[in-house]
mmCIF file of C-alpha atoms in Angstrom:
data_model
loop_
_atom_site.group_PDB
_atom_site.id
_atom_site.type_symbol
_atom_site.label_atom_id
_atom_site.label_comp_id
_atom_site.label_asym_id
_atom_site.label_seq_id
_atom_site.Cartn_x
_atom_site.Cartn_y
_atom_site.Cartn_z
ATOM 1 C CA MET A 1 -19.488 4.765 -8.195
ATOM 2 C CA THR A 2 -19.150 1.133 -8.965
ATOM 3 C CA ARG A 3 -18.845 -1.451 -6.253
ATOM 4 C CA ALA A 4 -15.149 -2.045 -7.064
ATOM 5 C CA PHE A 5 -14.267 1.646 -6.784
ATOM 6 C CA ARG A 6 -16.153 1.955 -3.504
ATOM 7 C CA ALA A 7 -14.392 -1.121 -2.070
ATOM 8 C CA ALA A 8 -11.004 0.232 -3.144
ATOM 9 C CA GLY A 9 -11.773 3.593 -1.558
ATOM 10 C CA GLU A 10 -12.794 1.970 1.712
ATOM 11 C CA ALA A 11 -9.622 -0.143 1.712
ATOM 12 C CA ASN A 12 -7.477 2.938 1.067
ATOM 13 C CA ALA A 13 -9.209 4.825 3.882
ATOM 14 C CA SER A 14 -8.624 1.924 6.251
ATOM 15 C CA ARG A 15 -4.918 1.812 5.383
ATOM 16 C CA ALA A 16 -4.641 5.585 5.749
ATOM 17 C CA ARG A 17 -6.173 5.472 9.245
ATOM 18 C CA MET A 18 -3.751 2.748 10.310
ATOM 19 C CA ARG A 19 -0.755 4.538 8.772
ATOM 20 C CA SER A 20 -1.635 7.854 10.411
ATOM 21 C CA GLY A 21 -1.779 6.176 13.815
ATOM 22 C CA ILE A 22 1.611 4.553 13.305
ATOM 23 C CA GLU A 23 3.177 7.765 12.007
ATOM 24 C CA HIS A 24 1.794 9.625 15.023
ATOM 25 C CA VAL A 25 3.601 7.199 17.367
ATOM 26 C CA PHE A 26 6.917 7.621 15.536
ATOM 27 C CA ALA A 27 6.544 11.409 15.540
ATOM 28 C CA ALA A 28 5.863 11.409 19.285
ATOM 29 C CA GLN A 29 8.946 9.258 19.941
ATOM 30 C CA LYS A 30 11.096 11.480 17.765
ATOM 31 C CA HIS A 31 9.861 14.625 19.469
ATOM 32 C CA ARG A 32 10.194 13.177 22.976
ATOM 33 C CA MET A 33 13.755 11.893 22.500
ATOM 34 C CA ALA A 34 14.890 14.684 20.164
ATOM 35 C CA LEU A 35 16.513 11.989 18.032
ATOM 36 C CA PHE A 36 16.194 10.608 14.563
ATOM 37 C CA VAL A 37 14.102 7.445 14.826
ATOM 38 C CA ARG A 38 15.559 4.836 12.487
ATOM 39 C CA THR A 39 13.268 2.512 10.585
ATOM 40 C CA ARG A 40 13.805 -0.136 7.943
ATOM 41 C CA PRO A 41 15.302 1.376 4.815
ATOM 42 C CA GLY A 42 12.949 1.632 1.883
ATOM 43 C CA PRO A 43 13.718 1.627 -1.808
ATOM 44 C CA ARG A 44 15.963 4.433 -2.972
ATOM 45 C CA ARG A 45 14.698 6.661 -5.725
#
């Protein structure tokens, strides 16, 4: 792999680790309160 591809892969892995931790917190809140946890609306597709 080239250096650019390796750097991009490491950056993606870092973002994925952070995102999974955040998603885990929201899932725990949702499960604990048995409610729909509202977040900022994203773009509609």
